[in-house]
Coordinates of C-alpha atoms and ligand atoms in Angstrom, one line a residue:
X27 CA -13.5 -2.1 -78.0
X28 CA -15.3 -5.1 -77.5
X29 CA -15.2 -7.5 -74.4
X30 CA -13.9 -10.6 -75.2
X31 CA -13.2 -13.5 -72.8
X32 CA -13.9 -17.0 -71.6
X33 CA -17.0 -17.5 -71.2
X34 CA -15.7 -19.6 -68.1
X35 CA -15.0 -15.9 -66.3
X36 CA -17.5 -15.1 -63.8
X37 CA -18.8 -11.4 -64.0
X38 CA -19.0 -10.4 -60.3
X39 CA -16.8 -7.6 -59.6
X40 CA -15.5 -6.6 -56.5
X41 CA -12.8 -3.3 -55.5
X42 CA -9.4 -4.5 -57.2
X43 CA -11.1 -6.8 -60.1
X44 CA -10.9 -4.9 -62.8
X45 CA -7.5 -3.0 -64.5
X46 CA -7.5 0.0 -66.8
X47 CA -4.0 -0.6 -68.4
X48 CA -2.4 1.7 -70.5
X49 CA 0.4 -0.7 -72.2
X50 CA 3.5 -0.2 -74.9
X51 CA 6.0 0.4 -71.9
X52 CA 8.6 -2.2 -71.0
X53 CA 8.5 -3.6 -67.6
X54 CA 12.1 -3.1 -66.2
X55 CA 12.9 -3.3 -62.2
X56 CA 13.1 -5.9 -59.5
X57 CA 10.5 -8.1 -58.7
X58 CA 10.8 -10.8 -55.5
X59 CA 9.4 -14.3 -55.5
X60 CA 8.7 -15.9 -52.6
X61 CA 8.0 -18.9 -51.1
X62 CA 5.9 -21.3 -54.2
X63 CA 1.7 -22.0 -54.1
X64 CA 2.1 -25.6 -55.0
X65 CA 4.8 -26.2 -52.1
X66 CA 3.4 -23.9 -49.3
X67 CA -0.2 -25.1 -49.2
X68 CA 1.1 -28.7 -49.6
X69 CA 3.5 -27.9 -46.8
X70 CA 0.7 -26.5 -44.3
X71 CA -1.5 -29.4 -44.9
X72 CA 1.5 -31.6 -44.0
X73 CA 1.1 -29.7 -40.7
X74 CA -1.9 -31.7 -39.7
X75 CA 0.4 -35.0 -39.1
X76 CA 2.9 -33.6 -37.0
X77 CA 2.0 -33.5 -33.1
X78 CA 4.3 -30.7 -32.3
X79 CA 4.0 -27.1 -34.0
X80 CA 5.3 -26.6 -37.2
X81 CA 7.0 -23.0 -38.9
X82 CA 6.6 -22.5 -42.3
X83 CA 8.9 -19.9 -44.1
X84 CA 8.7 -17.4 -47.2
X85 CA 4.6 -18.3 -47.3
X86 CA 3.4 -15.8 -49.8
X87 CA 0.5 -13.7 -49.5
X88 CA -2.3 -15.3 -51.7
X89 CA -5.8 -16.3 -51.9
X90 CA -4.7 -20.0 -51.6
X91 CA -2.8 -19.8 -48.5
X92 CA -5.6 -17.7 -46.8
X93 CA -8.1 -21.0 -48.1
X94 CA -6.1 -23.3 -46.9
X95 CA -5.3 -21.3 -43.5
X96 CA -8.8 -21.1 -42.9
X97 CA -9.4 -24.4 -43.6
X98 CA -7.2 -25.9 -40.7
X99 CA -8.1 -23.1 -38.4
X100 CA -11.3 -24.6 -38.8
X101 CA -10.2 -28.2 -37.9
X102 CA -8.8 -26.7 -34.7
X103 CA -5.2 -25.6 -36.0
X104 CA -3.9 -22.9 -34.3
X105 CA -2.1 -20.6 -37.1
X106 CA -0.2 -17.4 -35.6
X107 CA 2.7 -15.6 -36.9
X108 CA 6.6 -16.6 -36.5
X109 CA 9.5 -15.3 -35.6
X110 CA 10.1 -13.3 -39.0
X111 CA 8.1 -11.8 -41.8
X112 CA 6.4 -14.3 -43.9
X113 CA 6.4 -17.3 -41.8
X114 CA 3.7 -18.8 -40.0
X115 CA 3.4 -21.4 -37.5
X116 CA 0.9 -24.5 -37.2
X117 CA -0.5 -25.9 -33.9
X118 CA -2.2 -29.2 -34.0
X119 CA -2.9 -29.3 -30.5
X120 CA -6.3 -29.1 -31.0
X121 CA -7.3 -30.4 -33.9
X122 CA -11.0 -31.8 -34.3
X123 CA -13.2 -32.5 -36.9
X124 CA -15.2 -29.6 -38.7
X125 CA -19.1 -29.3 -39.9
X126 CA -19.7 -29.3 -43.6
X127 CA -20.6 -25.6 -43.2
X128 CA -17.4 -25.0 -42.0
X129 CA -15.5 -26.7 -44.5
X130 CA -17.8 -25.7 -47.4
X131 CA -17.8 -22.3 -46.8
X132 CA -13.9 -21.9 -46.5
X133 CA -12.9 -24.3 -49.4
X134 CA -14.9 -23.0 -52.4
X135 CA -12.0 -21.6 -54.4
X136 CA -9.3 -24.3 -54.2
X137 CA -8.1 -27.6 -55.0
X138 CA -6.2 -28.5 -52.1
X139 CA -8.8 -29.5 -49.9
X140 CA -8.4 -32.8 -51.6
X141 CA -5.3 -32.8 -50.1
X142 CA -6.8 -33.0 -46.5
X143 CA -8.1 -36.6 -46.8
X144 CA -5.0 -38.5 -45.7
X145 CA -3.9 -36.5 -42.7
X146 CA -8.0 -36.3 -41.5
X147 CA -7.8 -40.0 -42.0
X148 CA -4.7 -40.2 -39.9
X149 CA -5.6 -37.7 -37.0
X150 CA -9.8 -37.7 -36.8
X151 CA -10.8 -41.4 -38.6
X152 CA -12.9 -39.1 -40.3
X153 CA -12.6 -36.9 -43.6
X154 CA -15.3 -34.2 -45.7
X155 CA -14.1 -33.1 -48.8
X156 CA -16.7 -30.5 -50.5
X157 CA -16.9 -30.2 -54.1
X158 CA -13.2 -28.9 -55.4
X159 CA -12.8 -25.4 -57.1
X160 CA -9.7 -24.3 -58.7
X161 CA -9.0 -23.2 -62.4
X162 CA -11.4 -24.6 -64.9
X163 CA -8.4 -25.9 -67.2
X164 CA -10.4 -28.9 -68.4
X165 CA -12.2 -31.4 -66.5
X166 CA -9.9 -32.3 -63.3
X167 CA -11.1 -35.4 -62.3
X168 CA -9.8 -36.6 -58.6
X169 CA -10.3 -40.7 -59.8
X170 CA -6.4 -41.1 -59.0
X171 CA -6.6 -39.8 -55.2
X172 CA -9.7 -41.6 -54.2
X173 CA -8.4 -44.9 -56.2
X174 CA -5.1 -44.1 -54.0
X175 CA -7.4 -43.3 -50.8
X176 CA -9.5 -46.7 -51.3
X177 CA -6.0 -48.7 -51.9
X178 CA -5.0 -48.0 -48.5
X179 CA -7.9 -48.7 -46.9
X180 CA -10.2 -45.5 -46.8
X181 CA -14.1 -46.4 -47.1
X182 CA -15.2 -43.8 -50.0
X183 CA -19.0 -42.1 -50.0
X184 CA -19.9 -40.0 -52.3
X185 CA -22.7 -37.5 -51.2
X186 CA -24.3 -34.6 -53.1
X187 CA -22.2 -31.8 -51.5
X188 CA -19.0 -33.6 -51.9
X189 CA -17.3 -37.0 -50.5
X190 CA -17.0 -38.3 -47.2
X191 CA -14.1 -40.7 -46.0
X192 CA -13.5 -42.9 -42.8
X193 CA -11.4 -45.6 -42.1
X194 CA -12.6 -48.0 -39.6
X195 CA -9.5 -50.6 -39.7
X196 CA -7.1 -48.0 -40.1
X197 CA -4.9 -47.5 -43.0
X198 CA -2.4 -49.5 -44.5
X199 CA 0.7 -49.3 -47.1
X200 CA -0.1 -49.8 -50.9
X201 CA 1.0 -51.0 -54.3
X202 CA -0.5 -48.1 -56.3
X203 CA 1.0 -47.2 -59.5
X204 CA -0.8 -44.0 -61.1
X205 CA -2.3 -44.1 -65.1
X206 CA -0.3 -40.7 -65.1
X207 CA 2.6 -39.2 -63.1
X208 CA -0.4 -36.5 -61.2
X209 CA 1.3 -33.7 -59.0
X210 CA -1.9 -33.9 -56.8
X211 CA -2.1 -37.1 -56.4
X212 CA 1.3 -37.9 -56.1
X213 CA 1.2 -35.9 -52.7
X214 CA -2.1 -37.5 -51.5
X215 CA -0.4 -41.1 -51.8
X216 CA 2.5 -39.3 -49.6
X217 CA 0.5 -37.2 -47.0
X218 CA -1.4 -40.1 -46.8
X219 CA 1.6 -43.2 -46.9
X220 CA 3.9 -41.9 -43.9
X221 CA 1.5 -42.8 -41.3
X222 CA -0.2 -45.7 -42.9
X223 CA 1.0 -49.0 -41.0
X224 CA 3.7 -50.7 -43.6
X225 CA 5.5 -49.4 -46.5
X226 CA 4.2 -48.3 -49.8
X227 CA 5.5 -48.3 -53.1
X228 CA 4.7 -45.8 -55.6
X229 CA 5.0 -46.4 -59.1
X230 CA 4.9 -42.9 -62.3
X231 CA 5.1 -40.9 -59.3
X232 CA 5.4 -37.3 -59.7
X233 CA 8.8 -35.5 -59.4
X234 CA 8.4 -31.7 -59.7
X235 CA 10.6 -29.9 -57.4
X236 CA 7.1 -29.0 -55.6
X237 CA 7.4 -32.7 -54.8
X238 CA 10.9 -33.1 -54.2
X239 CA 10.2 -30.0 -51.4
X240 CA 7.1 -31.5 -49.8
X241 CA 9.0 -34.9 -49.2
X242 CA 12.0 -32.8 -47.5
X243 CA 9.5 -31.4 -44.8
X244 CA 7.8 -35.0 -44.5
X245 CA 11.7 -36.6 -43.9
X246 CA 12.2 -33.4 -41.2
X247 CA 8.8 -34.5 -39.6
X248 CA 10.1 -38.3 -38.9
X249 CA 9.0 -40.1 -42.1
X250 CA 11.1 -42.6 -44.2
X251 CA 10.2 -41.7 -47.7
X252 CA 13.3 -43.0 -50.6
X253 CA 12.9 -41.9 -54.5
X254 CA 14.3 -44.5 -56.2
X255 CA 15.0 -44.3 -60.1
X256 CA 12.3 -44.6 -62.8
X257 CA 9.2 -42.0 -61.0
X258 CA 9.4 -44.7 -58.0
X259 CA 9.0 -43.5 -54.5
X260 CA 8.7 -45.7 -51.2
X261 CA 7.5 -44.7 -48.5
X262 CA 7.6 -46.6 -44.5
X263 CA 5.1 -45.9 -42.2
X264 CA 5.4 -44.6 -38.9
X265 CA 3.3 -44.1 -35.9
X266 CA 4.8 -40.6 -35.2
X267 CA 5.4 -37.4 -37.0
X268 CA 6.6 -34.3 -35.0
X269 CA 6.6 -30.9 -36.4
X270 CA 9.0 -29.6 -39.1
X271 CA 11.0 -25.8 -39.5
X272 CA 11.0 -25.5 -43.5
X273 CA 11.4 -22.1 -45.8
X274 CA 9.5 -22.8 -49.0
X275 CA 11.0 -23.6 -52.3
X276 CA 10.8 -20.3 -54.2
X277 CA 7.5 -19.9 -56.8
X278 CA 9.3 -21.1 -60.5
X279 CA 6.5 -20.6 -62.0
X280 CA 5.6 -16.8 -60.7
X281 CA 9.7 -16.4 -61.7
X282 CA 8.7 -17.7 -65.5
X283 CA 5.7 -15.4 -65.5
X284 CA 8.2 -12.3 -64.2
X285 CA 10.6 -13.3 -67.2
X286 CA 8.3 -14.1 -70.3
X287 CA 6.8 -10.2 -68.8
X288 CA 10.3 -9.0 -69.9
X289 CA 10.8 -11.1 -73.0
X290 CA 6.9 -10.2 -74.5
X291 CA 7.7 -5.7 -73.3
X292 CA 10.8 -5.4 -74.5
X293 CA 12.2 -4.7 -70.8
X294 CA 14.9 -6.4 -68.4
X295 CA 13.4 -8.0 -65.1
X296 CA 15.2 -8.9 -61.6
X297 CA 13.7 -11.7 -60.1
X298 CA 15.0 -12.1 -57.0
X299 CA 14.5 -15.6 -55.3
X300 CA 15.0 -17.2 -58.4
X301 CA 17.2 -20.1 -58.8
X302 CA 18.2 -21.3 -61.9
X303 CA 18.7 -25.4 -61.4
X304 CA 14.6 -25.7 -60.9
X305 CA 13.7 -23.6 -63.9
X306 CA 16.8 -25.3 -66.2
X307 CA 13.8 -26.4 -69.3
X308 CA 12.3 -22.8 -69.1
X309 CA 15.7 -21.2 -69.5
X310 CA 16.4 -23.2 -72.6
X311 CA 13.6 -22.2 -74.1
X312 CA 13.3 -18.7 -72.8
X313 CA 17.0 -18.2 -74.5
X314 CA 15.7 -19.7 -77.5
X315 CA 13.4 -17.7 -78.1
X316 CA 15.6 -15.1 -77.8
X317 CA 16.0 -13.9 -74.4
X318 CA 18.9 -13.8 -72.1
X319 CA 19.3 -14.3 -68.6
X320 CA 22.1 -13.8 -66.1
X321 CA 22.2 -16.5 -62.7
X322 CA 23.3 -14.5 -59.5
X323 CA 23.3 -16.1 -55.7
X324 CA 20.3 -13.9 -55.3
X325 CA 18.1 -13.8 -58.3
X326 CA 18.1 -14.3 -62.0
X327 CA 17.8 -11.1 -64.8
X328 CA 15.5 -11.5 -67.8
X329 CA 15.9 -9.4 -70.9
X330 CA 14.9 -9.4 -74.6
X331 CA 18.0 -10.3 -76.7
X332 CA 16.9 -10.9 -79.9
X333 CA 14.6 -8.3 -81.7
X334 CA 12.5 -9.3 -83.1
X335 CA 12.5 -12.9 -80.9
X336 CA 12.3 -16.0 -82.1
X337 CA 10.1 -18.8 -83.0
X338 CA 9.9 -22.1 -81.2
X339 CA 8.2 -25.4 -80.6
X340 CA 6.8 -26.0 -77.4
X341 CA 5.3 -28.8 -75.2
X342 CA 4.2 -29.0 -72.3
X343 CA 4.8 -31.9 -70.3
X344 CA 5.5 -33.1 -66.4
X345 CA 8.6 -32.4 -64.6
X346 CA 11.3 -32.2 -66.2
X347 CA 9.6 -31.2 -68.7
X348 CA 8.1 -27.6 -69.8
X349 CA 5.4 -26.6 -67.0
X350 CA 2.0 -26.0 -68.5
X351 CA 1.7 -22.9 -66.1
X352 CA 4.4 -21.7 -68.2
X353 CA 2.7 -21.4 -72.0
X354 CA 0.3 -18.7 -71.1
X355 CA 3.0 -15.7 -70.9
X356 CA 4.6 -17.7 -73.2
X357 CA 2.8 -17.3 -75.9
X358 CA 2.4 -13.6 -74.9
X359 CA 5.7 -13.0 -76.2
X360 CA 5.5 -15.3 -79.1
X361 CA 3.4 -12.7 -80.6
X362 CA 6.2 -10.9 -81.0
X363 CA 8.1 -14.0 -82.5
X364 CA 8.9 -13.4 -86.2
X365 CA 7.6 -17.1 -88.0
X366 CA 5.1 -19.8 -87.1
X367 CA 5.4 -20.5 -83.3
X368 CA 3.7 -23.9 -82.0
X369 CA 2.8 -24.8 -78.6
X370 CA 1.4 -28.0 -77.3
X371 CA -0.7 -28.3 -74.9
X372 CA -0.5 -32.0 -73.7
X373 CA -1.1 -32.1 -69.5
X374 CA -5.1 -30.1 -69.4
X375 CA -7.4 -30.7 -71.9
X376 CA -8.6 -27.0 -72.3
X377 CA -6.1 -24.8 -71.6
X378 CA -5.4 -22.9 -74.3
X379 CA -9.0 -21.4 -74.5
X380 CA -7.1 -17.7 -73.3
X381 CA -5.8 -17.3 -76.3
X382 CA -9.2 -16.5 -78.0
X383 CA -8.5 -13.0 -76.5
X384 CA -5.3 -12.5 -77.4
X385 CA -6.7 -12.5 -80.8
X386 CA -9.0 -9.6 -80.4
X387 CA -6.0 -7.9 -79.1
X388 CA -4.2 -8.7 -82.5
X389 CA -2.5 -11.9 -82.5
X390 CA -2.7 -14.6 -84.7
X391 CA -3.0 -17.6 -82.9
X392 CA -4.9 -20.4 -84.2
X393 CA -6.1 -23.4 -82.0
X394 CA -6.2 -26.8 -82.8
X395 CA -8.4 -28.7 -80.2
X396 CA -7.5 -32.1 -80.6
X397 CA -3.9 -31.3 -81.2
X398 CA -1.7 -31.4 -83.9
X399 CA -0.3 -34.9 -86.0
X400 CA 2.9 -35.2 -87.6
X401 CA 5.9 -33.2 -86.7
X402 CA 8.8 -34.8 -84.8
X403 CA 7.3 -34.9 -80.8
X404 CA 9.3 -35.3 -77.9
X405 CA 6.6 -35.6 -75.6
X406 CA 3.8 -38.9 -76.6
X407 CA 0.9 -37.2 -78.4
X408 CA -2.1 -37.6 -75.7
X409 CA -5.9 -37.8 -76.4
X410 CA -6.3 -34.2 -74.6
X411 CA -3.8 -32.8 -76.3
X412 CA -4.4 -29.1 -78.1
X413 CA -2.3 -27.0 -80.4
X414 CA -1.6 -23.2 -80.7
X415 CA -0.3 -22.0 -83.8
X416 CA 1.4 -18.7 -83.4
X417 CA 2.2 -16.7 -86.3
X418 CA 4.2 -13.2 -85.4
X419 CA 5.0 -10.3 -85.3
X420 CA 1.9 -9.1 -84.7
X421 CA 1.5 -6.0 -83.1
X422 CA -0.9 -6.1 -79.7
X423 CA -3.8 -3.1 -79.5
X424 CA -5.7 -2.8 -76.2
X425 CA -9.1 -4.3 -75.9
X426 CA -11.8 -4.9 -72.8
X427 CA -10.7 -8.5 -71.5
X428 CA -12.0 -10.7 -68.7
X429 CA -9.2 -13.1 -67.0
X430 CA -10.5 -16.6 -67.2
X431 CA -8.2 -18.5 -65.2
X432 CA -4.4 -18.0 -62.7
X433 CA -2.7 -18.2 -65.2
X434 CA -4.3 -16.9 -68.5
X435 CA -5.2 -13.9 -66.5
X436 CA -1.2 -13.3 -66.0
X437 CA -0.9 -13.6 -69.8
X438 CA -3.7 -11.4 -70.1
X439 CA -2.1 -8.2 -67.8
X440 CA 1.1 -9.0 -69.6
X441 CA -0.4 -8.6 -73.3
X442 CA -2.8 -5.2 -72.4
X443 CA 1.1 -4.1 -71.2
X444 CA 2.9 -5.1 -74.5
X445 CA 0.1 -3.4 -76.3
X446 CA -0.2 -0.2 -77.7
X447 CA -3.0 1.8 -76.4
X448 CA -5.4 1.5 -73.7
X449 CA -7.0 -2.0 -72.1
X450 CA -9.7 -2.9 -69.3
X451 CA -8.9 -6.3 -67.6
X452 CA -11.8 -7.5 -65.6
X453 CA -11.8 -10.7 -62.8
X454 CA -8.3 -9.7 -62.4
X455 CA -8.9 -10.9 -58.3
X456 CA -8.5 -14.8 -59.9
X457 CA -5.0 -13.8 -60.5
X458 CA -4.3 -13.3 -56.4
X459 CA -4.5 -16.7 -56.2
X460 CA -1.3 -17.2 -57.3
X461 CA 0.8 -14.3 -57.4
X462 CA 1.8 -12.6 -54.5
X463 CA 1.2 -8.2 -54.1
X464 CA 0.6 -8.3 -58.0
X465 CA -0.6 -4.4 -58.5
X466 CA 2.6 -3.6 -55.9
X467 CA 5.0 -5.5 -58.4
X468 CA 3.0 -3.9 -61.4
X469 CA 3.9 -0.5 -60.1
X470 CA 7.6 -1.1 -59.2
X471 CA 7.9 -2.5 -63.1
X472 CA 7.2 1.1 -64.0
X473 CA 3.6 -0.5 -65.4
X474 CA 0.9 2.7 -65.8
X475 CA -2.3 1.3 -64.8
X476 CA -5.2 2.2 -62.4
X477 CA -7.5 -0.2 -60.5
X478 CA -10.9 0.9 -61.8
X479 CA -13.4 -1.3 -59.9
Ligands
EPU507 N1 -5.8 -36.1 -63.4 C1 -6.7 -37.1 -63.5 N2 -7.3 -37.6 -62.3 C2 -6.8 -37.2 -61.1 C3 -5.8 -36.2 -61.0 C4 -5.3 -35.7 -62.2 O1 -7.2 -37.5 -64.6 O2 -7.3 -37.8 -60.1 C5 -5.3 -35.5 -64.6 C6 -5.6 -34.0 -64.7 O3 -6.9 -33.9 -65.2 C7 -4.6 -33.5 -65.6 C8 -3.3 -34.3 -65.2 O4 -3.8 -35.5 -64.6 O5 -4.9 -33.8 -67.0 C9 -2.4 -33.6 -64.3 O6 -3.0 -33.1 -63.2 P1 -2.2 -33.0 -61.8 O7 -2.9 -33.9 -60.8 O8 -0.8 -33.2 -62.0 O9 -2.5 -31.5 -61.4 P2 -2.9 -30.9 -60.0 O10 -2.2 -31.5 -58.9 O11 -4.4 -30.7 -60.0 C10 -1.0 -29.1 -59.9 C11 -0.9 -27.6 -59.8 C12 -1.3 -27.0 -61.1 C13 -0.3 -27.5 -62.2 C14 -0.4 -29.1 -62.2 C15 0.7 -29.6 -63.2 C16 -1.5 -27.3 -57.5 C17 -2.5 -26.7 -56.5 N3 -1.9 -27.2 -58.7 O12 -2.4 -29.4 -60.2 O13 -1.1 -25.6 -60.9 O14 -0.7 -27.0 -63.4 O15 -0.1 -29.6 -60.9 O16 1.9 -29.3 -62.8 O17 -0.4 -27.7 -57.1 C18 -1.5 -23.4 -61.3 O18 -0.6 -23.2 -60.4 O19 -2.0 -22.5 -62.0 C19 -2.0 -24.7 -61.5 C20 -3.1 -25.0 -62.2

């Protein structure tokens, strides 16, 4: 077998990193999805404006909450348990500003430090970003948020280690209209508009239900935020927030993950949590490509209908369009698409480098990095755009992989699983990040692995 990989994936090991997988079983059982990563951390850094304790609910149990826990605990927060399993509550009592050794050493692995900026602004004058981690999924540039920042009023330095912010007038309400609808910064312009003095109007906001989510615990703190038609979103100023009691939006895109698992090893998935109004694009596609799904009250089954599935054309785009954490397991199952699949890639500029592996695995996937011309596109062709050309069935054989990335390391359990024969996943910690007691929900799937180092 040889390794394959991005060359992106770091090699450093440590106990629960690497996966021996013995695969050509089908996943079948209940899986539970809790609270979603791009709500909950958003919703604990919202913490930071309120003056009275907040209680988050449903926060799941990954890497990014523990980042971004340690990161207000080290701004003063107080962060204990609630009054039920999986909530936490958020003291801002006495909240001060933190060292660059602080911050630095607690933010290394996330994006959402960025996030801090407005509410530091607000409480301390005073913000420190350091350099952001995250996925490396193409260049992520943070141009929007501090162009955003500068709007209302922050004073920007950049310094070696990262980018220090102050605001010695204060902050005030903006006119900012963003080059593209960003999630990210769409939620600095809020965190950072309800307690700016005046109102400001925010023009190709986003509008994922992450969004939608974050602006309900804002209103329950005291703000005045209105979305208004056309990706508009207004926002008054107020010189108050108090604390908020909110249960997180469930993870949609851990529940796609769960469901493309069933669709790409021929097995029938519970996922309980899931709702089906925020995942409506998914479920058209997932049932064109030949799945089925039944919508309870508590959850939402996922089975292969079709054998073998069915091709499709895909593109990613903002909400309401198809998520781009949604292609990687995605194309997974393609692989076991009779025809020509295609999926566009039109939000990151490099995100379809995991597919290099699926190749050694088998699959036929062929990447086109600056996209494809032609065809009929829903979605405006986009100078970052790339294009996977998936041609199935193919069958999958084990190989020695290393996870690049959140969610190309998914894809990657989720192929050595569909594939016949024996697999060694390496860097699988990156996929903690995201996706809460993973080897526990392995093992109740029926998956036959054994954590190997
Ligand atoms: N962009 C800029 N400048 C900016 C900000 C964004 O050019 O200042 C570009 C990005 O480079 C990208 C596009 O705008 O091409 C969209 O980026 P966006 O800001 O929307 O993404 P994000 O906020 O950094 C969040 C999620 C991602 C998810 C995207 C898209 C979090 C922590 N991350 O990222 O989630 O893919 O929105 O929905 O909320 C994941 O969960 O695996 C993940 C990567």
């Amino acid at each position: 077998m040889t390794l394959v990989g991005s060359a992106q994936a770091t090699s450093s090991s440590t106990l629960g990193d690497v996966l021996e997988i013995r695969g050509g079983r089908p996943l079948t059982g209940q899986v539970d999805v809790k609270g979603a990563k791009n709500l909950a951390t958003k919703a604990m850094v919202a913490s930071l404006l309120g003056e009275t304790p907040s209680t988050l609910r449903d926060v799941p149990e990954i890497r990014d909450v523990e980042v971004v826990r340690s990161l207000l605990e080290v701004h003063g927060v107080s962060v204990s348990e609630g009054d039920e399993p999986g909530s936490l509550v958020f003291d801002t009592a006495q909240a001060k500003s933190a060292n660059f050794e602080e911050i630095d050493a607690h933010a290394g692995s996330s994006r959402i430090p960025i996030l801090f900026c407005g509410p530091l602004l607000h409480l301390l004058g005073q913000a420190f970003i350091p350099d952001l981690g995250g996925c490396r999924i193409g260049d992520r540039p943070i141009d929007f948020h501090l162009d955003a920042l500068r709007n209302f009023g922050a004073v920007v330095d950049k310094e070696p280690n990262g980018i220090r912010l102050s605001a010695p007038d204060g902050l005030h309400g903006a006119s900012i209209e963003l080059p593209y609808p960003s999630v990210g910064a769409t939620e600095q312009v809020l965190l950072t508009a309800v307690r700016a003095k005046g109102v400001t109007e925010l023009r190709n906001a986003a509008i994922e239900p992450e969004i939608m989510d974050l602006i309900g615990v804002l209103q329950k703190m005291g703000a005045i935020i209105s979305y208004e038609p056309n990706r508009v979103i207004f926002i008054e100023g107020v010189d108050e927030l108090h604390g908020y009691d909110h249960r997180s939006l469930f993870d949609r895109n851990e529940a796609a993950s769960w469901a493309c698992a069933a669709l790409a090893t021929d097995g029938e998935i519970f996922v309980k949590g899931a709702r089906q109004y925020e995942m409506l694009t998914f479920l058209n596609v997932f049932r064109k490509v030949g799945g089925s799904f039944d919508i309870t009250d508590e959850g939402i089954w996922f089975r292969r209908a079709a054998k073998p599935l069915k091709p499709v054309m895909v593109e990613t785009d903002v909400h309401p369009g198809f998520m781009t954490d949604w292609q990687q397991p995605l194309i997974v199952a393609l692989t076991q698409a009779e025809g020509v699949s295609i999926v566009h890639e039109t939000v990151y500029e490099n995100r379809l480098g995991f597919t290099h592996a699926l190749g050694q695995m088998g699959a036929d996937i062929v990447v086109h990095p600056k996209g494809l011309d032609g065809a009929y596109r829903r979605v405006a062709r986009r100078e970052l755009e790339q294009a996977a050309v998936i041609t199935g069935p193919t069958p999958l054989h084990g190989a020695d992989i290393v996870v690049p990335d959140l969610r190309g390391g998914y894809a990657y359990v989720i192929a050595a699983l569909a594939a016949e024969g024996t697999s060694r996943v390496s860097n699988v910690g990156i996929i903690r990040r995201g996706y809460e007691k993973f080897f526990d929900k392995l093992t109740a799937l029926g998956a036959d692995f054994d954590i190997v180092g």
